Amino acid sequence: MTTMTEASVREFKMPDVGEGLTEAEILKWYVQPGDTVSDGQVVCEVETAKAAVELPIPYDGVVRALHFPEGTTVDVGTSIIAVDVSGGAAPAPAEQPKAEPVAAVQEPKAEEPKAEEPKAQARQPVLVGYGVATTSTKRRPRKGAVTTVPAPAAAQAIQGEMNGHTGQATVVEKSRPLAKPPVRKLAKDLGVDLATVTPSGPDGIITREDVHAAAAPAKPAEPVAPAAPVAPAAPAQAAPAPVVTYDGARETRVPVKGVRKMTAQAMVNSAFTAPHVTEFVTVDVTRTMKLVEELKQDKDMQGLRVNPLLLIAKALLVAIKRNPEVNASWDEANQEIVLKHYVNLGIAAATPRGLIVPNIKDAHDKTLPQLAEALGELVSTAREGKTSPAAMQGGTVTITNVGVFGVDTGTPILNTGESAILAVGAIKLQPWVHKGKVKPRQVTTLALSFDHRLVDGELGSKVLADVAAILEQPKRLITWA
């Protein structure tokens, strides 16, 4: 990949399309070298750890080069496409580079005479995330690459790029440890001072493994008794490492990336950070199912998505209104419980790319028709794979409907940063004692998991009992609301 140095050529860098994300995979290119592009035209689709996003180009011109092929994972801030904005003819299209196993920044070449760099341009309009900032064409060299920049200055330059700053770095007496935002959060959670961690990553960057190693307690040295002199023995041969083999004909290995990678990290972080407690209740929802059928015929609900999930969501919102302390989060850094005076209701959705949890903003303020409309838009957008990263941020409480798979119940794991999650099981016709007689009734099982640091058993039980009571007697939606 050749770095364009002409003043008329603009390098478009991979933007941060979600808060704190550090990389994205190029799914599809919509342009090729030689194509003419205009300001705002979508040039490629990328997949982050949260969603698939289309990237528009912020200027007019002719595509000079695509720096990475489809399927490559690229770090945020790395140039992915070069565009000639002078309007001149483009050179003959070069062969698209082959995909490599690991995405990396461009290889540094031997020193060449540098062309005069163009004058810094103003920051471009925001496209997605933080938009595109004009920076120099410097890239972090790969591990083992030779650089002529002094070590302190190089460290400052790398840290500046990681933090989104531009310009020449100023050498200070003590540089800040180099680490990506997720690694810094991990160190904060484990109480590790990054200044004391020995980095093992390229260019002195601290990795997650470095933080875990620093957090592990040091083994105390065992006292050694003076030993009698013995005859020198032959040096022991190191035991060969076991060879791990895989049956390629009977096994398939799938790389962990994108939504699956983010989900795995979030679930591990939640399961081993928040002490989970799960409570269950089985409830007769026959009256709720009758109300669903009646609402489908209501003229005010025509064209809207009316199903049991709609009334379950409304029941949970009423239960939160009656028990507002459950709508909170735990601030470990400040040792505070943050009470939320709004409800961003998350709905767990299974998509072809994996599990995502978009949320309905300010769901507590919505009427039943407005809530139905928001639920419909959320589900359709998720199925199309068009959910934005912003739609998956800021949730306070979540509902997961495992009943659609015929499952009776489960023990859901909290969405990171939230206090509670309600699992809804399958609604089945079962024998039930109703008015002193055994009759067939529509029955389901609810499961509420909550963070026991801020929600005690009494509060969690009240919330679950309120949801069950509303679904058993849906008229409480009026009397309690």
Coordinates of C-alpha atoms in Angstrom, one line a residue:
M1 CA 0.0 0.0 0.0
T2 CA 1.4 3.3 -1.1
T3 CA 0.9 6.5 0.9
M4 CA -0.4 9.3 -1.3
T5 CA 1.6 12.5 -0.8
E6 CA 0.1 14.7 -3.5
A7 CA -1.8 17.7 -2.1
S8 CA -4.9 16.7 -4.2
V9 CA -5.2 13.2 -2.7
R10 CA -7.2 12.8 0.5
E11 CA -6.9 9.8 2.8
F12 CA -10.2 8.7 4.4
K13 CA -9.5 7.0 7.7
M14 CA -11.6 4.4 9.6
P15 CA -13.7 6.5 12.0
D16 CA -14.9 5.5 15.4
V17 CA -18.4 4.5 14.6
G18 CA -19.3 3.7 18.2
E19 CA -18.3 4.9 21.6
G20 CA -14.8 3.5 22.4
L21 CA -14.6 1.0 19.6
T22 CA -11.1 0.4 18.4
E23 CA -11.6 -1.6 15.1
A24 CA -14.0 -2.6 12.4
E25 CA -14.2 -5.2 9.7
I26 CA -14.7 -4.1 6.1
L27 CA -17.7 -6.1 4.9
K28 CA -18.3 -4.7 1.4
W29 CA -16.8 -2.0 -0.9
Y30 CA -19.3 -0.1 -3.1
V31 CA -16.6 1.6 -5.1
Q32 CA -13.5 0.6 -7.0
P33 CA -10.3 2.6 -8.1
G34 CA -11.3 4.9 -10.9
D35 CA -14.8 5.5 -9.7
T36 CA -16.1 9.0 -9.2
V37 CA -17.5 9.7 -5.7
S38 CA -19.4 12.7 -4.3
D39 CA -19.7 14.2 -0.8
G40 CA -22.0 12.0 1.3
Q41 CA -21.8 8.9 -1.0
V42 CA -21.6 5.6 0.8
V43 CA -18.3 3.9 -0.2
C44 CA -18.3 0.8 2.1
E45 CA -20.1 -1.1 4.8
V46 CA -18.2 -2.1 8.0
E47 CA -19.1 -4.2 10.9
T48 CA -18.0 -3.2 14.4
A49 CA -18.4 -5.1 17.6
K50 CA -21.9 -3.6 17.9
A51 CA -23.5 -3.2 14.4
A52 CA -23.0 -3.0 10.7
V53 CA -22.6 0.6 9.5
E54 CA -22.3 2.3 6.1
L55 CA -19.6 4.9 5.7
P56 CA -20.1 7.9 3.5
I57 CA -17.1 9.8 2.0
P58 CA -16.9 13.5 3.1
Y59 CA -15.6 15.0 -0.2
D60 CA -15.9 14.8 -4.1
G61 CA -13.3 13.2 -6.2
V62 CA -12.0 10.1 -7.9
V63 CA -11.0 6.9 -6.0
R64 CA -7.3 6.4 -6.3
A65 CA -6.8 3.2 -4.1
L66 CA -8.6 0.9 -1.7
H67 CA -6.0 0.1 1.0
F68 CA -7.7 -3.0 2.4
P69 CA -9.8 -5.8 0.8
E70 CA -13.2 -7.0 2.0
G71 CA -13.0 -9.1 5.1
T72 CA -10.1 -7.2 6.7
T73 CA -10.3 -5.9 10.2
V74 CA -8.8 -2.4 10.4
D75 CA -7.9 -0.3 13.4
V76 CA -9.8 3.0 14.0
G77 CA -7.7 5.9 12.5
T78 CA -6.1 3.8 9.7
S79 CA -6.5 5.1 6.2
I80 CA -8.8 2.8 4.1
I81 CA -9.3 4.7 0.9
A82 CA -7.5 7.4 -1.1
V83 CA -9.5 9.9 -3.1
D84 CA -8.1 12.4 -5.7
V85 CA -10.1 15.6 -5.0
S86 CA -8.6 17.6 -7.9
G87 CA -10.9 16.0 -10.4
G88 CA -8.1 14.7 -12.6
A89 CA -8.0 11.3 -14.3
A90 CA -7.2 8.4 -12.0
P91 CA -4.3 6.0 -12.7
A92 CA -4.9 2.5 -13.9
P93 CA -6.6 0.5 -11.2
A94 CA -4.1 -1.5 -9.1
E95 CA -4.8 -5.1 -8.1
Q96 CA -6.7 -5.1 -4.8
P97 CA -4.4 -6.3 -2.0
K98 CA -4.9 -9.8 -0.7
A99 CA -6.4 -10.4 2.7
E100 CA -4.0 -11.2 5.5
P101 CA -4.8 -13.3 8.6
V102 CA -4.4 -10.3 10.9
A103 CA -5.4 -6.8 10.1
A104 CA -2.6 -4.3 10.7
V105 CA -1.5 -0.8 9.8
Q106 CA 0.5 -0.4 6.7
E107 CA 4.1 -1.6 6.6
P108 CA 6.7 1.1 7.1
K109 CA 9.1 1.4 4.2
A110 CA 12.7 2.4 4.2
E111 CA 13.2 6.1 4.7
E112 CA 12.5 8.2 1.5
P113 CA 12.6 11.9 1.0
K114 CA 9.3 13.3 2.3
A115 CA 7.3 15.5 0.1
E116 CA 6.1 18.7 1.5
E117 CA 2.9 18.0 3.5
P118 CA -0.2 20.1 2.7
K119 CA -1.4 22.6 5.1
A120 CA -3.7 21.1 7.8
Q121 CA -7.4 21.3 6.8
A122 CA -10.3 22.0 9.1
R123 CA -12.0 19.1 10.7
Q124 CA -14.5 17.5 8.4
P125 CA -18.2 17.3 9.2
V126 CA -19.1 14.4 11.5
L127 CA -20.2 11.3 9.5
V128 CA -20.6 8.6 12.2
G129 CA -19.1 8.4 15.6
Y130 CA -16.5 11.1 16.0
G131 CA -16.2 11.8 12.3
V132 CA -12.9 12.2 10.5
A133 CA -10.1 14.4 11.9
T134 CA -7.3 15.6 9.6
T135 CA -4.0 14.1 10.8
S136 CA -0.6 13.4 9.4
T137 CA -0.1 10.1 7.4
K138 CA 2.0 8.6 10.2
R139 CA 1.0 5.1 11.3
R140 CA 2.1 3.0 14.2
P141 CA 4.8 0.7 13.0
R142 CA 4.4 -3.0 13.3
K143 CA 6.2 -4.9 16.0
G144 CA 9.9 -5.1 15.1
A145 CA 9.8 -2.2 12.7
V146 CA 12.7 0.2 12.7
T147 CA 11.9 3.9 13.5
T148 CA 14.1 6.9 13.8
V149 CA 11.9 8.7 16.3
P150 CA 13.3 8.8 19.8
A151 CA 11.5 6.4 22.2
P152 CA 9.8 9.1 24.4
A153 CA 8.7 11.1 21.4
A154 CA 7.4 8.0 19.6
A155 CA 5.4 7.0 22.7
Q156 CA 3.8 10.4 22.9
A157 CA 2.9 10.3 19.2
I158 CA 1.3 6.9 19.4
Q159 CA -0.7 7.9 22.5
G160 CA -1.9 11.0 20.7
E161 CA -3.1 9.0 17.8
M162 CA -4.9 6.5 20.1
N163 CA -6.6 9.4 21.9
G164 CA -7.6 11.1 18.6
H165 CA -5.3 14.0 18.9
T166 CA -3.3 15.5 16.0
G167 CA -0.1 17.4 15.6
Q168 CA 3.4 16.8 16.8
A169 CA 3.7 15.2 20.2
T170 CA 5.5 17.2 22.9
V171 CA 8.1 15.2 24.9
V172 CA 7.3 15.3 28.6
E173 CA 9.3 14.2 31.5
K174 CA 7.1 11.1 32.2
S175 CA 4.9 9.7 29.4
R176 CA 1.4 8.3 30.0
P177 CA 1.2 4.5 29.8
L178 CA 0.0 3.3 26.4
A179 CA -3.3 1.3 26.5
K180 CA -6.5 1.2 24.6
P181 CA -9.8 2.3 26.4
P182 CA -11.0 -1.3 27.2
V183 CA -7.6 -2.1 28.7
R184 CA -7.7 1.0 30.9
K185 CA -11.2 0.2 32.1
L186 CA -10.0 -3.4 33.0
A187 CA -7.1 -2.0 34.9
K188 CA -9.4 0.4 36.8
D189 CA -11.8 -2.4 37.6
L190 CA -9.0 -4.6 38.9
G191 CA -7.3 -1.7 40.8
V192 CA -4.1 -1.9 38.7
D193 CA -1.9 1.2 38.2
L194 CA -0.9 1.1 34.5
A195 CA 2.3 3.0 35.4
T196 CA 3.5 -0.2 37.2
V197 CA 2.6 -2.6 34.4
T198 CA 5.3 -3.9 32.0
P199 CA 3.9 -3.7 28.5
S200 CA 4.2 -6.6 26.1
G201 CA 2.3 -5.3 23.1
P202 CA 3.8 -3.6 20.0
D203 CA 5.4 -0.2 20.6
G204 CA 5.0 -0.6 24.3
I205 CA 1.2 -0.8 24.4
I206 CA -0.2 -2.5 27.5
T207 CA -2.5 -5.5 26.7
R208 CA -5.3 -7.2 28.7
E209 CA -2.9 -10.0 29.5
D210 CA -0.4 -7.6 31.0
V211 CA -3.1 -6.2 33.3
H212 CA -4.2 -9.6 34.4
A213 CA -0.6 -10.6 35.0
A214 CA -0.1 -7.5 37.2
A215 CA -3.3 -8.1 39.1
A216 CA -2.3 -11.7 39.9
P217 CA -0.9 -12.0 43.4
A218 CA 2.9 -12.7 43.5
K219 CA 3.8 -16.1 44.8
P220 CA 5.8 -15.9 48.0
A221 CA 9.3 -17.2 47.7
E222 CA 9.8 -20.5 49.7
P223 CA 12.7 -20.6 52.1
V224 CA 15.5 -22.9 50.7
A225 CA 17.5 -24.9 53.1
P226 CA 21.3 -25.1 52.4
A227 CA 21.9 -28.2 50.5
A228 CA 24.9 -30.5 50.6
P229 CA 27.3 -30.3 47.7
V230 CA 26.4 -32.9 45.1
A231 CA 28.0 -34.0 41.9
P232 CA 27.0 -31.9 38.9
A233 CA 24.2 -33.5 36.9
A234 CA 23.6 -33.4 33.2
P235 CA 21.4 -30.4 32.2
A236 CA 17.7 -31.4 32.1
Q237 CA 16.0 -31.4 28.8
A238 CA 12.9 -29.2 28.6
A239 CA 9.8 -31.2 28.1
P240 CA 8.4 -30.7 24.6
A241 CA 5.2 -28.7 24.4
P242 CA 2.2 -30.9 23.7
V243 CA 1.1 -30.7 20.0
V244 CA -2.6 -29.8 19.7
T245 CA -4.2 -31.2 16.6
Y246 CA -7.6 -30.5 15.1
D247 CA -9.7 -32.6 12.8
G248 CA -10.4 -30.3 9.9
A249 CA -12.8 -32.7 8.3
R250 CA -15.0 -32.9 11.4
E251 CA -14.5 -29.5 13.1
T252 CA -15.0 -25.9 12.0
R253 CA -13.2 -23.1 13.7
V254 CA -15.0 -19.7 13.5
P255 CA -13.1 -16.5 14.4
V256 CA -14.6 -14.6 17.3
K257 CA -15.2 -11.1 16.1
G258 CA -17.9 -8.4 15.6
V259 CA -21.1 -8.7 17.6
R260 CA -20.2 -12.2 18.9
K261 CA -16.9 -10.8 20.3
M262 CA -18.6 -7.8 22.0
T263 CA -21.4 -10.1 23.4
A264 CA -18.8 -12.5 24.9
Q265 CA -16.9 -9.7 26.5
A266 CA -20.0 -8.0 27.9
M267 CA -21.4 -11.3 29.3
V268 CA -18.1 -12.2 31.0
N269 CA -17.8 -8.7 32.5
S270 CA -21.4 -8.7 33.8
A271 CA -21.3 -12.3 35.1
F272 CA -18.1 -11.8 37.1
T273 CA -18.7 -8.2 38.2
A274 CA -22.4 -8.0 39.3
P275 CA -23.6 -10.6 41.8
H276 CA -26.6 -12.1 40.1
V277 CA -29.8 -13.2 41.8
T278 CA -32.7 -14.7 39.8
E279 CA -36.3 -15.2 41.1
F280 CA -39.1 -16.9 39.3
V281 CA -42.9 -16.8 39.3
T282 CA -45.5 -18.7 37.3
V283 CA -48.6 -16.7 36.4
D284 CA -52.0 -17.1 34.7
V285 CA -52.0 -14.6 31.8
T286 CA -55.4 -15.6 30.3
R287 CA -56.9 -12.2 30.8
T288 CA -53.8 -10.5 29.2
M289 CA -54.1 -12.7 26.2
K290 CA -57.8 -11.8 25.8
L291 CA -56.8 -8.1 26.1
V292 CA -54.2 -8.6 23.3
E293 CA -56.9 -9.9 21.0
E294 CA -59.2 -7.0 21.8
L295 CA -56.4 -4.4 21.2
K296 CA -55.8 -5.9 17.8
Q297 CA -59.3 -4.9 16.9
D298 CA -59.0 -1.4 18.4
K299 CA -59.0 1.4 15.8
D300 CA -56.4 3.3 17.8
M301 CA -54.0 0.3 17.5
Q302 CA -54.5 -0.3 13.8
G303 CA -51.3 -0.9 11.9
L304 CA -49.3 -1.3 15.1
R305 CA -47.5 -4.3 16.4
V306 CA -49.8 -5.7 19.2
N307 CA -48.6 -8.9 21.0
P308 CA -48.1 -10.1 24.5
L309 CA -44.6 -8.5 24.7
L310 CA -46.2 -5.1 24.4
L311 CA -48.3 -5.6 27.5
I312 CA -45.4 -7.3 29.4
A313 CA -43.2 -4.2 28.6
K314 CA -46.0 -1.9 29.8
A315 CA -46.4 -4.0 33.0
L316 CA -42.7 -3.8 33.7
L317 CA -42.7 0.0 33.3
V318 CA -45.6 0.3 35.8
A319 CA -43.7 -2.0 38.2
I320 CA -40.6 0.2 37.9
K321 CA -42.8 3.3 38.6
R322 CA -44.1 1.6 41.8
N323 CA -40.5 0.6 42.8
P324 CA -38.2 3.2 41.3
E325 CA -35.1 2.1 43.3
V326 CA -34.7 -0.9 40.9
N327 CA -34.0 1.4 38.0
A328 CA -30.4 2.2 39.0
S329 CA -26.7 1.4 38.2
W330 CA -23.6 0.8 40.3
D331 CA -20.7 3.3 40.0
E332 CA -17.7 1.4 41.2
A333 CA -15.2 4.2 40.7
N334 CA -17.2 6.7 42.9
Q335 CA -18.8 4.0 45.1
E336 CA -22.3 5.4 44.4
I337 CA -25.6 4.0 43.4
V338 CA -27.0 6.1 40.4
L339 CA -30.8 6.3 40.5
K340 CA -32.2 6.8 37.0
H341 CA -35.3 9.0 36.7
Y342 CA -35.9 7.7 33.2
V343 CA -36.3 4.2 31.7
N344 CA -34.5 3.2 28.5
L345 CA -36.1 -0.2 28.0
G346 CA -33.8 -2.7 26.3
I347 CA -35.3 -5.5 24.2
A348 CA -32.9 -8.5 23.5
A349 CA -33.0 -9.4 19.8
A350 CA -31.5 -12.4 18.1
T351 CA -30.1 -11.4 14.7
P352 CA -28.1 -13.2 12.0
R353 CA -25.0 -11.4 13.4
G354 CA -25.7 -12.4 17.0
L355 CA -27.5 -11.1 20.1
I356 CA -28.0 -7.3 20.4
V357 CA -29.9 -5.3 22.9
P358 CA -31.2 -2.0 21.4
N359 CA -33.4 0.1 23.8
I360 CA -36.4 2.3 23.6
K361 CA -35.4 5.7 24.8
D362 CA -37.7 7.3 27.5
A363 CA -40.1 4.3 27.4
H364 CA -41.7 5.5 30.7
D365 CA -43.2 8.5 28.9
K366 CA -44.8 6.6 26.0
T367 CA -48.4 5.8 25.7
L368 CA -49.4 2.2 24.7
P369 CA -49.7 3.1 21.0
Q370 CA -46.4 4.9 21.1
L371 CA -44.7 2.0 22.9
A372 CA -46.2 -0.4 20.2
E373 CA -44.8 1.8 17.4
A374 CA -41.3 1.9 19.1
L375 CA -41.3 -1.8 19.6
G376 CA -42.2 -2.4 16.0
E377 CA -39.4 -0.1 14.7
L378 CA -36.9 -1.7 17.0
V379 CA -37.6 -5.2 16.0
S380 CA -37.7 -4.5 12.2
T381 CA -34.5 -2.5 12.3
A382 CA -32.7 -5.3 14.3
R383 CA -33.8 -8.0 11.8
E384 CA -32.5 -5.9 8.9
G385 CA -29.1 -5.5 10.7
K386 CA -29.4 -1.7 10.6
T387 CA -29.4 -1.1 14.4
S388 CA -27.1 1.8 15.2
P389 CA -24.6 1.8 18.0
A390 CA -26.4 4.7 19.7
A391 CA -29.6 2.6 19.9
M392 CA -27.7 0.0 22.0
Q393 CA -26.3 2.5 24.5
G394 CA -27.8 3.9 27.7
G395 CA -30.2 1.1 28.6
T396 CA -31.4 0.8 32.1
V397 CA -33.6 -2.4 32.3
T398 CA -34.0 -5.2 29.7
I399 CA -36.6 -7.7 28.6
T400 CA -35.6 -11.0 26.9
N401 CA -38.4 -13.1 25.4
V402 CA -37.1 -16.7 25.4
G403 CA -40.7 -17.9 25.0
V404 CA -40.5 -17.4 21.3
F405 CA -38.3 -20.5 21.2
G406 CA -40.7 -22.6 23.2
V407 CA -38.5 -22.3 26.3
D408 CA -40.3 -22.2 29.7
T409 CA -37.8 -19.9 31.5
G410 CA -34.2 -19.1 32.0
T411 CA -31.7 -17.3 34.2
P412 CA -30.8 -14.2 32.1
I413 CA -27.4 -12.4 32.5
L414 CA -27.6 -8.7 33.1
N415 CA -26.8 -6.3 30.3
T416 CA -23.6 -4.5 31.4
G417 CA -24.4 -1.4 33.5
E418 CA -28.0 -2.3 34.1
S419 CA -29.7 -3.4 37.3
A420 CA -32.3 -5.9 36.2
I421 CA -33.4 -8.1 33.3
L422 CA -36.8 -9.9 32.9
A423 CA -37.0 -13.2 31.0
V424 CA -40.4 -14.2 29.6
G425 CA -41.1 -17.9 29.0
A426 CA -43.5 -19.5 26.5
I427 CA -47.2 -19.0 27.1
K428 CA -48.9 -22.4 27.2
L429 CA -52.3 -23.8 27.9
Q430 CA -52.0 -25.6 31.2
P431 CA -54.3 -27.0 33.9
W432 CA -54.8 -24.2 36.5
V433 CA -57.0 -23.8 39.6
H434 CA -59.3 -20.9 38.7
K435 CA -62.2 -19.9 41.0
G436 CA -61.9 -23.2 42.9
K437 CA -61.9 -25.4 39.8
V438 CA -59.2 -26.9 37.6
K439 CA -59.5 -25.3 34.2
P440 CA -57.2 -24.9 31.1
R441 CA -55.6 -21.5 31.4
Q442 CA -52.9 -19.6 29.5
V443 CA -49.8 -19.8 31.8
T444 CA -46.2 -18.5 31.6
T445 CA -43.2 -18.3 33.9
L446 CA -41.3 -15.0 34.5
A447 CA -37.7 -14.8 35.7
L448 CA -36.1 -11.6 37.0
S449 CA -32.3 -11.4 37.4
F450 CA -31.0 -8.4 39.3
D451 CA -27.7 -6.9 40.6
H452 CA -27.7 -7.8 44.3
R453 CA -25.3 -5.0 45.1
L454 CA -28.0 -2.4 44.7
V455 CA -31.2 -4.5 44.6
D456 CA -32.0 -6.6 47.6
G457 CA -34.3 -9.5 47.7
E458 CA -37.3 -7.6 48.9
L459 CA -37.1 -5.0 46.2
G460 CA -36.5 -7.6 43.5
S461 CA -39.4 -9.7 44.7
K462 CA -41.8 -6.6 44.7
V463 CA -40.9 -5.8 41.1
L464 CA -41.5 -9.4 39.9
A465 CA -44.7 -9.7 41.9
D466 CA -46.1 -6.4 40.5
V467 CA -45.4 -7.6 36.9
A468 CA -47.1 -10.9 37.6
A469 CA -50.1 -9.2 39.2
I470 CA -50.6 -6.9 36.3
L471 CA -50.4 -9.7 33.8
E472 CA -52.9 -11.7 35.8
Q473 CA -55.3 -8.7 36.1
P474 CA -54.3 -6.2 33.3
K475 CA -56.9 -3.7 34.6
R476 CA -54.1 -2.8 37.1
L477 CA -52.4 -1.0 34.2
I478 CA -55.0 1.6 34.8
T479 CA -55.5 1.5 38.5
W480 CA -51.7 1.4 39.3
A481 CA -50.5 3.7 36.5

